Short mmCIF file of C-alpha atoms in Angstrom, two decimals:
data_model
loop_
_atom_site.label_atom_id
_atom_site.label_comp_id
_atom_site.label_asym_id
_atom_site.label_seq_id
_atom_site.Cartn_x
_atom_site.Cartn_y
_atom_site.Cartn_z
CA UNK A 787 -152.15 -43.05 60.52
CA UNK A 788 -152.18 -45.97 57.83
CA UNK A 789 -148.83 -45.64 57.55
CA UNK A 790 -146.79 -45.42 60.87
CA UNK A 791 -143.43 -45.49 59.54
CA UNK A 792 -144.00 -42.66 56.81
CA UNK A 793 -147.12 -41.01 55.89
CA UNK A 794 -148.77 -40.99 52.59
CA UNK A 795 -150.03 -37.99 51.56
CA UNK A 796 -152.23 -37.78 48.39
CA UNK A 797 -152.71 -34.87 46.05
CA UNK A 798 -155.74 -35.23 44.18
CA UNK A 799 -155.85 -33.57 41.07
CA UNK A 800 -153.50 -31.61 38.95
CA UNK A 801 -154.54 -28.24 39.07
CA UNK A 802 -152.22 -25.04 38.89
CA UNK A 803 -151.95 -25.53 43.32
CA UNK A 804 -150.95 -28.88 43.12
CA UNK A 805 -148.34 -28.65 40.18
CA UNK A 806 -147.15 -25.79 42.00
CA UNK A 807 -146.84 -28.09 45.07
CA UNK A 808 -144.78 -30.44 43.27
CA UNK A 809 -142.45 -28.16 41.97
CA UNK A 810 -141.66 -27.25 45.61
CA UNK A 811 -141.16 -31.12 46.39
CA UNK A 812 -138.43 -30.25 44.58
CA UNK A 813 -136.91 -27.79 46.22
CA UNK A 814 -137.91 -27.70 49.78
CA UNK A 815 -136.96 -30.01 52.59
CA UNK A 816 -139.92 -32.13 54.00
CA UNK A 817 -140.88 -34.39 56.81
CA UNK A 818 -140.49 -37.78 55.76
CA UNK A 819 -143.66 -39.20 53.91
CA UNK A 820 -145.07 -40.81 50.56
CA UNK A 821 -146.59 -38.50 48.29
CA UNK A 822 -148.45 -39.63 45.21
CA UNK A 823 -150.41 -37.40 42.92
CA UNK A 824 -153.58 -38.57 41.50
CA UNK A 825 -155.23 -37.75 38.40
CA UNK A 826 -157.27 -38.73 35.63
CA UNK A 827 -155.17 -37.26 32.93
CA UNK A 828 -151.33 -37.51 32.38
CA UNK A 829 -152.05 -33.70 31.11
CA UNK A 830 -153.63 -30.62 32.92
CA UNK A 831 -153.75 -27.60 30.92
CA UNK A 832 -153.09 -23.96 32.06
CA UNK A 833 -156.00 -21.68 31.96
CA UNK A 834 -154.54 -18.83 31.28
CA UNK A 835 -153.09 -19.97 27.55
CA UNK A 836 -156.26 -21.89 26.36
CA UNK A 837 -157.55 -19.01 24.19
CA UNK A 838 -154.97 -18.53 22.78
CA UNK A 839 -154.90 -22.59 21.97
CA UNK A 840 -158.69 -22.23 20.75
CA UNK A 841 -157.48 -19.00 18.52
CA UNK A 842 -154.16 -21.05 17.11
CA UNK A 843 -151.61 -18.88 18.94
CA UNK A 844 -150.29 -21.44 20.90
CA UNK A 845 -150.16 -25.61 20.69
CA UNK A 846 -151.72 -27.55 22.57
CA UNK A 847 -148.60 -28.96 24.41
CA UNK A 848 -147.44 -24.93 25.12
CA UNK A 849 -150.44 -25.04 27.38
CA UNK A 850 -150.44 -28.37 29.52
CA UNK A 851 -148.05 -29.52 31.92
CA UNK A 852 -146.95 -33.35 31.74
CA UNK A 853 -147.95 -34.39 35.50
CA UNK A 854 -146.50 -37.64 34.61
CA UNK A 855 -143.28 -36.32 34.05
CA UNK A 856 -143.49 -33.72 36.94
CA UNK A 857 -144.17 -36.09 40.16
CA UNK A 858 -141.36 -38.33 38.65
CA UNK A 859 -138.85 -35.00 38.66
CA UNK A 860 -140.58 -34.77 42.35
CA UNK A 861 -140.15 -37.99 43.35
CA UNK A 862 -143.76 -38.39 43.61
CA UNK A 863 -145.66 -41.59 42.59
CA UNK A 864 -148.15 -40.48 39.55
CA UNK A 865 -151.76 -42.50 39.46
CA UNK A 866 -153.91 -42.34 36.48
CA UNK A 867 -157.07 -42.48 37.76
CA UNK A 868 -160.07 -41.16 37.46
CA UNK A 869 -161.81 -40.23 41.51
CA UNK A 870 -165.68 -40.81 42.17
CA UNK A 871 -165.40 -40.78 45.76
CA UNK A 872 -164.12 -40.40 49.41
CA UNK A 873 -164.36 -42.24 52.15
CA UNK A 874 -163.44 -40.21 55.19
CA UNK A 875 -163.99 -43.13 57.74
CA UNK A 876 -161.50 -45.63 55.92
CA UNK A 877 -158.91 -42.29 54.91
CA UNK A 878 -159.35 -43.73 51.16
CA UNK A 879 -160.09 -42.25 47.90
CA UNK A 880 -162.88 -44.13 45.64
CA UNK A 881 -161.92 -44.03 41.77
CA UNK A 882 -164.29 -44.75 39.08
CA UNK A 883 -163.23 -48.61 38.55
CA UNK A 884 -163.63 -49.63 42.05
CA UNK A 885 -159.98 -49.14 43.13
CA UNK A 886 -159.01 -47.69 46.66
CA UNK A 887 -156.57 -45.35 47.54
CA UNK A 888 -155.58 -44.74 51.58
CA UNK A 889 -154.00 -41.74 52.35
CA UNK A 890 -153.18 -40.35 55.97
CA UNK A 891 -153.44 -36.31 54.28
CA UNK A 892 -155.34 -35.82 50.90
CA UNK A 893 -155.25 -32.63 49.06
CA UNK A 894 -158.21 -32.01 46.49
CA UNK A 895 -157.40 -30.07 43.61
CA UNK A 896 -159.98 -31.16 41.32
CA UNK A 897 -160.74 -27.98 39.53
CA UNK A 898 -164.48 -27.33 38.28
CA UNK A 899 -166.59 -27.61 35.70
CA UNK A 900 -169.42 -25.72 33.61
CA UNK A 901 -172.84 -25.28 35.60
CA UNK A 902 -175.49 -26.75 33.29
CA UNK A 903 -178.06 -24.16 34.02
CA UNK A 904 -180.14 -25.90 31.04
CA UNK A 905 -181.15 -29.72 29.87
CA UNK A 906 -179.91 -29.92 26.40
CA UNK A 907 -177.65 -32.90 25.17
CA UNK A 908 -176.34 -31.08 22.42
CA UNK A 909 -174.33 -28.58 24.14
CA UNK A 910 -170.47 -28.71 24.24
CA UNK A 911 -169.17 -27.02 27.59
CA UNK A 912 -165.15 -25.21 27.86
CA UNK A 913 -164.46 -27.65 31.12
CA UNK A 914 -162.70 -29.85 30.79
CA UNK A 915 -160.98 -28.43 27.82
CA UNK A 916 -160.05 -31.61 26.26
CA UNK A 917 -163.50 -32.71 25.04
CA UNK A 918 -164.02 -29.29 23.74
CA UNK A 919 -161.15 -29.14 21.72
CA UNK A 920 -161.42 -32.66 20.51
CA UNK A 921 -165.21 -30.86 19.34
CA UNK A 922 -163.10 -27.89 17.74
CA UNK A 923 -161.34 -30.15 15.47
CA UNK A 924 -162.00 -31.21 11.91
CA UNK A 925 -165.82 -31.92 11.77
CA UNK A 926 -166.48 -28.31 13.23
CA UNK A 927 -165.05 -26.57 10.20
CA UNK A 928 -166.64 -28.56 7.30
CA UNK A 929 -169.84 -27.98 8.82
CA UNK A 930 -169.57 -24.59 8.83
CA UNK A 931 -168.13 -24.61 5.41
CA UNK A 932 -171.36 -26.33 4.13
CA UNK A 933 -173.52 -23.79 4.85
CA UNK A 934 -174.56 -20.04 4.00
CA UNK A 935 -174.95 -19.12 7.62
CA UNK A 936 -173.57 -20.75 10.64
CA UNK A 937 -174.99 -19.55 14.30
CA UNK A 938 -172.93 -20.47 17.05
CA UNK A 939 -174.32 -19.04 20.71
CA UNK A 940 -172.06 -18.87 23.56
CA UNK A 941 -174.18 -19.21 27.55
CA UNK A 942 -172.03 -17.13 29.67
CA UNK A 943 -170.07 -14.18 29.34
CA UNK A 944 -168.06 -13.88 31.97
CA UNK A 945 -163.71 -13.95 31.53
CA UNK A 946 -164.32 -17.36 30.13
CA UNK A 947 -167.35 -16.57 27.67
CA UNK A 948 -165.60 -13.45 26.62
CA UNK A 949 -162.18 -14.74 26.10
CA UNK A 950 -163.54 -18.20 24.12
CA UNK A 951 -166.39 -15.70 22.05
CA UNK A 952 -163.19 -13.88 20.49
CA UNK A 953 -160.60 -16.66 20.58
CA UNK A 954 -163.28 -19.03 18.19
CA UNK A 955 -164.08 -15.86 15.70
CA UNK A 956 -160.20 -15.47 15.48
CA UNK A 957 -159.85 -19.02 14.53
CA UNK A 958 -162.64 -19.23 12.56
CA UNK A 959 -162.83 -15.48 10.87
CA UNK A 960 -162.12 -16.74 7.31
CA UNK A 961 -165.64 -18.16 7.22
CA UNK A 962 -167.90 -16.06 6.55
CA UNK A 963 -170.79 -18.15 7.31
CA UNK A 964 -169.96 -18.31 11.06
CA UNK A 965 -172.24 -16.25 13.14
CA UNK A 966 -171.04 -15.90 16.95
CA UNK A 967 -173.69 -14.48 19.54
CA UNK A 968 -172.77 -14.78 23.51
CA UNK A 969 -176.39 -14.80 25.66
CA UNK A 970 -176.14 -13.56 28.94
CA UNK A 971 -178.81 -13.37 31.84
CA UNK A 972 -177.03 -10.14 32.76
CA UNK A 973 -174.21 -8.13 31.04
CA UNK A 974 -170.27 -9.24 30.60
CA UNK A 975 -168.13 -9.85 32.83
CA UNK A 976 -170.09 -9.46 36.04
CA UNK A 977 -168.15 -8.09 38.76
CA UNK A 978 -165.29 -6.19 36.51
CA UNK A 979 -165.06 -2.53 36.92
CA UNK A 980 -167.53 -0.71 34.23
CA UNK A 981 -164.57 0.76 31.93
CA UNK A 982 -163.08 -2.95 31.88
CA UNK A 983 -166.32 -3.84 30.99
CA UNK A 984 -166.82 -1.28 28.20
CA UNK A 985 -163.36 -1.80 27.04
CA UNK A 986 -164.48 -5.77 26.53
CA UNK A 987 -167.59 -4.48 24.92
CA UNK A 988 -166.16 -2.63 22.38
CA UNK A 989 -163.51 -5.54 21.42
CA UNK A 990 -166.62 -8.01 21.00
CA UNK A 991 -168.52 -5.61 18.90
CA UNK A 992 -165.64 -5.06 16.74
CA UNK A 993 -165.14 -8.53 15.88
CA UNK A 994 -168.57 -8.64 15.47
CA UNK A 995 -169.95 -10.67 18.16
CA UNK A 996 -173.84 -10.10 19.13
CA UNK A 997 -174.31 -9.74 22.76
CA UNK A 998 -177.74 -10.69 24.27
CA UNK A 999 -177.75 -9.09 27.26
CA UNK A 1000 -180.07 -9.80 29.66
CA UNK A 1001 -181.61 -12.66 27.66
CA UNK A 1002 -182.04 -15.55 30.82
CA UNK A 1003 -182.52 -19.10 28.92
CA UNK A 1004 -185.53 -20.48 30.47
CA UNK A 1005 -186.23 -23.06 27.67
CA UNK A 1006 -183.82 -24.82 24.72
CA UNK A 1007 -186.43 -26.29 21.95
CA UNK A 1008 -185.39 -27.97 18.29
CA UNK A 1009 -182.10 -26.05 18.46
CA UNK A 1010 -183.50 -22.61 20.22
CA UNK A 1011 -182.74 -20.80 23.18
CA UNK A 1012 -186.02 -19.68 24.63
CA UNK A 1013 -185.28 -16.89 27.05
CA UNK A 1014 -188.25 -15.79 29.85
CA UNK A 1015 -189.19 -12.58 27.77
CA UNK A 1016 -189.97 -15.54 25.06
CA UNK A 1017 -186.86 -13.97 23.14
CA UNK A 1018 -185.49 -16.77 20.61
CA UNK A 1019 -182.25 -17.57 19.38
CA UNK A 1020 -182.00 -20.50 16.68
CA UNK A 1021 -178.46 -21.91 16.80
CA UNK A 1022 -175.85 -24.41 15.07
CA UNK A 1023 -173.81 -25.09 17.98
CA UNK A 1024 -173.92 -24.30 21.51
CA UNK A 1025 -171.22 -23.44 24.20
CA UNK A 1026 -171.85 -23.45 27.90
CA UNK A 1027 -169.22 -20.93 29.70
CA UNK A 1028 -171.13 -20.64 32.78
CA UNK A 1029 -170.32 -20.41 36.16
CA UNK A 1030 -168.44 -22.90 37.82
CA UNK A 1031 -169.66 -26.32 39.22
CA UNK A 1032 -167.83 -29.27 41.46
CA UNK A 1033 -167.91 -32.74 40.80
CA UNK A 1034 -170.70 -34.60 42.62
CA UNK A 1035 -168.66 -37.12 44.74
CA UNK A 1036 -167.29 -34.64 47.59
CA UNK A 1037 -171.18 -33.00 48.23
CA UNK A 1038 -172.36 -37.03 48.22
CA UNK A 1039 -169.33 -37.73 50.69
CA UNK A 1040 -169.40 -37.15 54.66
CA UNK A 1041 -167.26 -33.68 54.16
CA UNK A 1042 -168.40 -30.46 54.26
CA UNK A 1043 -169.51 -28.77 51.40
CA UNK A 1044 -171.29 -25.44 50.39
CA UNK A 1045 -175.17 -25.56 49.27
CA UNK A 1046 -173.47 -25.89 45.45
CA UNK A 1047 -171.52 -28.64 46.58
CA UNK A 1048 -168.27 -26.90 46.99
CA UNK A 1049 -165.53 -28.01 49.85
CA UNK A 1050 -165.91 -25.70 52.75
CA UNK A 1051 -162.33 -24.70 54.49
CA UNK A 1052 -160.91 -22.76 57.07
CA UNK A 1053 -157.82 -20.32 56.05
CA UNK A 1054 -155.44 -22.86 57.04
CA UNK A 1055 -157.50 -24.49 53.26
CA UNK A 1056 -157.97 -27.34 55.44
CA UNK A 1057 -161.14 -29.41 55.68
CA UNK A 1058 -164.20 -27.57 58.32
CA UNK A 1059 -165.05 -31.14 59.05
CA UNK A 1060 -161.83 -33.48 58.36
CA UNK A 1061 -158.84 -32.21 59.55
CA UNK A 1062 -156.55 -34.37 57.36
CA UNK A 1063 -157.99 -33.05 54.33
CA UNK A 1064 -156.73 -29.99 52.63
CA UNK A 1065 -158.58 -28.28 49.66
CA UNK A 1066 -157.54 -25.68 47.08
CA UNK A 1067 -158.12 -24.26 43.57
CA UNK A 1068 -162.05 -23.93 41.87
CA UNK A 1069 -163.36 -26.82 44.17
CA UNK A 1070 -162.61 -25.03 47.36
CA UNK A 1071 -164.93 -22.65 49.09
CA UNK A 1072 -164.38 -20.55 52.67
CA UNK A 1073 -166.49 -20.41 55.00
CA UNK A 1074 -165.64 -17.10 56.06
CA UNK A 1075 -165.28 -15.54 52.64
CA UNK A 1076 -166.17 -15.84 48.90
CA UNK A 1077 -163.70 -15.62 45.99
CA UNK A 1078 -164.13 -15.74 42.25
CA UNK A 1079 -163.30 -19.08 40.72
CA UNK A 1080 -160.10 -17.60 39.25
CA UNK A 1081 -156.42 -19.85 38.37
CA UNK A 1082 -154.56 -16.90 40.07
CA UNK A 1083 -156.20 -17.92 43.69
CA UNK A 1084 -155.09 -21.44 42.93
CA UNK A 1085 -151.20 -20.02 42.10
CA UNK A 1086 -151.40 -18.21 45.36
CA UNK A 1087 -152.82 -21.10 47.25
CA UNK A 1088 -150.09 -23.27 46.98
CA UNK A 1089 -147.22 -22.01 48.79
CA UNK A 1090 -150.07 -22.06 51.85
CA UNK A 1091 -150.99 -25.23 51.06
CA UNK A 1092 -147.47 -26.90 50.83
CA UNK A 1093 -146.05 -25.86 54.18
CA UNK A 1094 -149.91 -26.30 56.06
CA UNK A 1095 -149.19 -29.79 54.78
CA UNK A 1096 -145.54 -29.61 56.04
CA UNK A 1097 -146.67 -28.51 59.22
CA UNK A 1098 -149.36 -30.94 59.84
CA UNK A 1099 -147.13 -33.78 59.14
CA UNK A 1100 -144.69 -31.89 62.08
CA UNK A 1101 -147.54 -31.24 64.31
CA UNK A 1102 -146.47 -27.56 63.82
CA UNK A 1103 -149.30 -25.21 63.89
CA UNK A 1104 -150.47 -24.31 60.92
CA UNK A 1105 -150.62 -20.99 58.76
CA UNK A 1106 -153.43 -19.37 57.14
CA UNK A 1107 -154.00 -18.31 53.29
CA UNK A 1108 -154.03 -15.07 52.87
CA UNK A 1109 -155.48 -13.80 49.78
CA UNK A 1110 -154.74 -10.36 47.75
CA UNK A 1111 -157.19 -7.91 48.03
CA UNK A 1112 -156.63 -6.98 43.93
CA UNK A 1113 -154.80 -9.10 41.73
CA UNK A 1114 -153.99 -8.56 37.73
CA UNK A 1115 -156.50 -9.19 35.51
CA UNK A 1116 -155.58 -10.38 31.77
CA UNK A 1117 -157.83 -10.63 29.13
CA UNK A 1118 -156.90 -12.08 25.65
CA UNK A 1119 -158.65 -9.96 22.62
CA UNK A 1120 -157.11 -12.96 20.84
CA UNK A 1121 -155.90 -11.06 17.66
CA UNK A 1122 -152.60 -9.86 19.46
CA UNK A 1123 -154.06 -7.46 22.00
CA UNK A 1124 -155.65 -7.79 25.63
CA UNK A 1125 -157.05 -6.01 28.18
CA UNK A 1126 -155.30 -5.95 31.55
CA UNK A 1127 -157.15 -4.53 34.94
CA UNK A 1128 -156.09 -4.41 38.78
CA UNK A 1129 -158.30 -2.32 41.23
CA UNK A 1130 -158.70 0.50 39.53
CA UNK A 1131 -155.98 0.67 36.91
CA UNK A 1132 -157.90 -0.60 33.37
CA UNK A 1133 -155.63 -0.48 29.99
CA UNK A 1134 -155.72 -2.54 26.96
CA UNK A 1135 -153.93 -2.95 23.65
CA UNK A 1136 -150.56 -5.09 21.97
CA UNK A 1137 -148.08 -4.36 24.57
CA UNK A 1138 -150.56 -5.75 27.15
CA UNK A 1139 -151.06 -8.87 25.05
CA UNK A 1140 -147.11 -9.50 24.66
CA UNK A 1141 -146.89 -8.93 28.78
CA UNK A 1142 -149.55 -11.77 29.05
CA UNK A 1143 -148.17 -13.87 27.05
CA UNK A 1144 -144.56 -13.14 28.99
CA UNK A 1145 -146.03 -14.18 31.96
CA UNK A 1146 -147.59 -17.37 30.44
CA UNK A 1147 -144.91 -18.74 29.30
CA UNK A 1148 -143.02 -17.86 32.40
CA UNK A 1149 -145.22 -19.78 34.23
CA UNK A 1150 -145.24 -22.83 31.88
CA UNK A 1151 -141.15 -22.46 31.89
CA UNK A 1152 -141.21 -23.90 35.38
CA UNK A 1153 -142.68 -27.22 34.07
CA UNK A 1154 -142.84 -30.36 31.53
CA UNK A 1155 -144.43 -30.10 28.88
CA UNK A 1156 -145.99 -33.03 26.51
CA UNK A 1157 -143.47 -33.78 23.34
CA UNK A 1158 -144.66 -32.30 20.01
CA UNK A 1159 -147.46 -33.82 18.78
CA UNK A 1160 -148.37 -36.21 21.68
CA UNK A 1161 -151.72 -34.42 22.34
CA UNK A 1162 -154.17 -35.39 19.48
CA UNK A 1163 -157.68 -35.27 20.58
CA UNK A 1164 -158.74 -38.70 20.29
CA UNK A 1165 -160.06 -39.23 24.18
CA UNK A 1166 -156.49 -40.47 25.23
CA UNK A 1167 -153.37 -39.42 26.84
#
């Protein structure tokens, strides 16, 4: 241990598990140690609100929780920092400037990005959010205002594709000009049950939004998506909503990571090759199981996660994750209504979009959020 007379124990990252984690700092008796949460913004939004940010339902300080503010309500020492490595021999985290971190337990809750499944530098992706809203601000608009038709083509139509495809027409559906197509190498939302599915259909065609099913982008040329039937699309702008990707730095570190460089853990969510780190949240993977990249797993996770790092810190044995076998689905329609799904119950319509946003802002209730008008899109916090 670095640290003989108390521990330090590092979150890293301020996803939904590790926010969670802190709020139970709060409330739960611990074994004596030093935590500190790192991360490279004061602000980490919730997933679950951000169409309805893109669409204009909600602010952008409804939908992120001050971490800042948090760890000091935790007692927790907050780092602004921005992590590029780990260095499993030493026990210390590697950020971008140089800096080291040691830590005796580290939690990763770095989240994910967008898979770039195509080379094209003039592509905006939906992770992380905050570049892609900066991108949604003022220029966006004019542009489209200037002229008589306006293609913008969404990659991906999964929960994320779907939900940002009718969250940007809402926001944008007094211009006329503004054409939105999603492209898909399959059909929407892969892995939904067909009448959730069909319900989304119908909502996107209603809007309108074009689907391109089965269109698989093989080629993006002077502003086209070229797809392996030689299919073309000419765009404006284009959004990548594909599936999820990690960061580089843990596949490039000694720890073990999944052939798409995602942590690999046991069901305690600790580590297959380090037992002093823990992993949760869209850069964990199991190795005896796969689950979608979804916020809700990351919610569950970190009850699990908090007393596994309790217990390790005890030398208690410690407990394993155990996920739901169905869990509740909620898609914004982003003009009021949504579609909600578990197992085999499917439904859709205004009450469901007033239950999500209940729930949302339950959720958000529990924590800080920025002042009014602290988040402007400039590239700082």
């Amino acid at each position: 241990m670095t640290n003989t007379i108390k521990p330090t124990v590092v979150l890293a990252g301020g996803g939904h598990a590790h926010a969670l984690f802190l709020k139970r700092l709060q409330k739960k008796q611990t074994p004596p140690a030093h935590f500190i949460l790192v991360s490279a913004s004061r602000y980490t939004p919730y997933s679950g609100m951000l169409p309805g940010v893109i669409s204009g339902q909600y602010s952008a300080e409804q939908s992120h929780i001050d971490l800042e503010l948090l760890a000091h309500e935790s007692k927790c020492r907050f780092l602004k920092a921005t992590i590029s490595g780990v260095d499993t021999k030493a026990n210390e985290l590697i950020f971008l400037n140089g800096d080291r971190l040691g830590y005796d337990i580290v939690s990763i809750n770095t989240g994910s990005t967008q898979a770039r499944v195509i080379d094209t530098k003039d592509s905006i992706t939906i992770k992380p959010i905050r570049p892609f809203l900066s991108w949604l601000g003022q220029p966006l608009p004019e542009h489209i205002k200037q002229n008589e038709s306006f293609t913008l083509a969404i990659m991906g139509a999964g929960a994320a594709g779907v939900e940002v495809a009718m969250a940007l027409h809402q926001r944008f559906k007094h211009l006329h000009s503004l054409k939105i197509h999603i492209v898909t190498a399959q059909g929407i939302l892969k892995g939904y049950p067909p009448k959730v599915q069909k319900m989304a259909k119908e909502e996107i065609e209603r809007k309108p939004i074009k689907i391109h099913t089965h269109f698989r982008v093989t080629e993006v040329k002077d502003k086209t998506l070229i797809s392996d039937q030689n299919d073309r699309l000419p765009y404006d702008a284009l959004i990548l909503a594909t599936s999820a990707a990690p960061a580089r730095w843990p596949s490039e570190s000694s720890l073990a990571t999944s052939p798409e460089g995602f942590i690999h853990v046991n069901p305690m969510l600790q580590s297959v090759s380090h037992d002093n780190v823990f992993a949760c949240g869209d850069v964990a993977e199991f190795t005896h199981s796969r689950q979608a990249k979804s916020g809700v797993y990351a919610v569950r996770q970190a009850p699990t996660l908090f007393q596994n790092i309790c217990n390790i810190l005890e030398k208690k044995t410690l407990e394993p994750y155990r996920p739901q076998k169905q869990f509740l689905s909620l898609l914004s329609c982003a003009d009021g209504r949504a579609i909600a799904s578990r197992g085999w119950f499917s439904t859709r319509g205004r009450l469901i979009w007033l239950w999500k946003n209940w729930i949302d802002q339950r959720f958000m209730a529990q924590f800080p959020l920025p002042a009014s008008g602290s988040m402007e899109f400039n590239g700082s916090d």
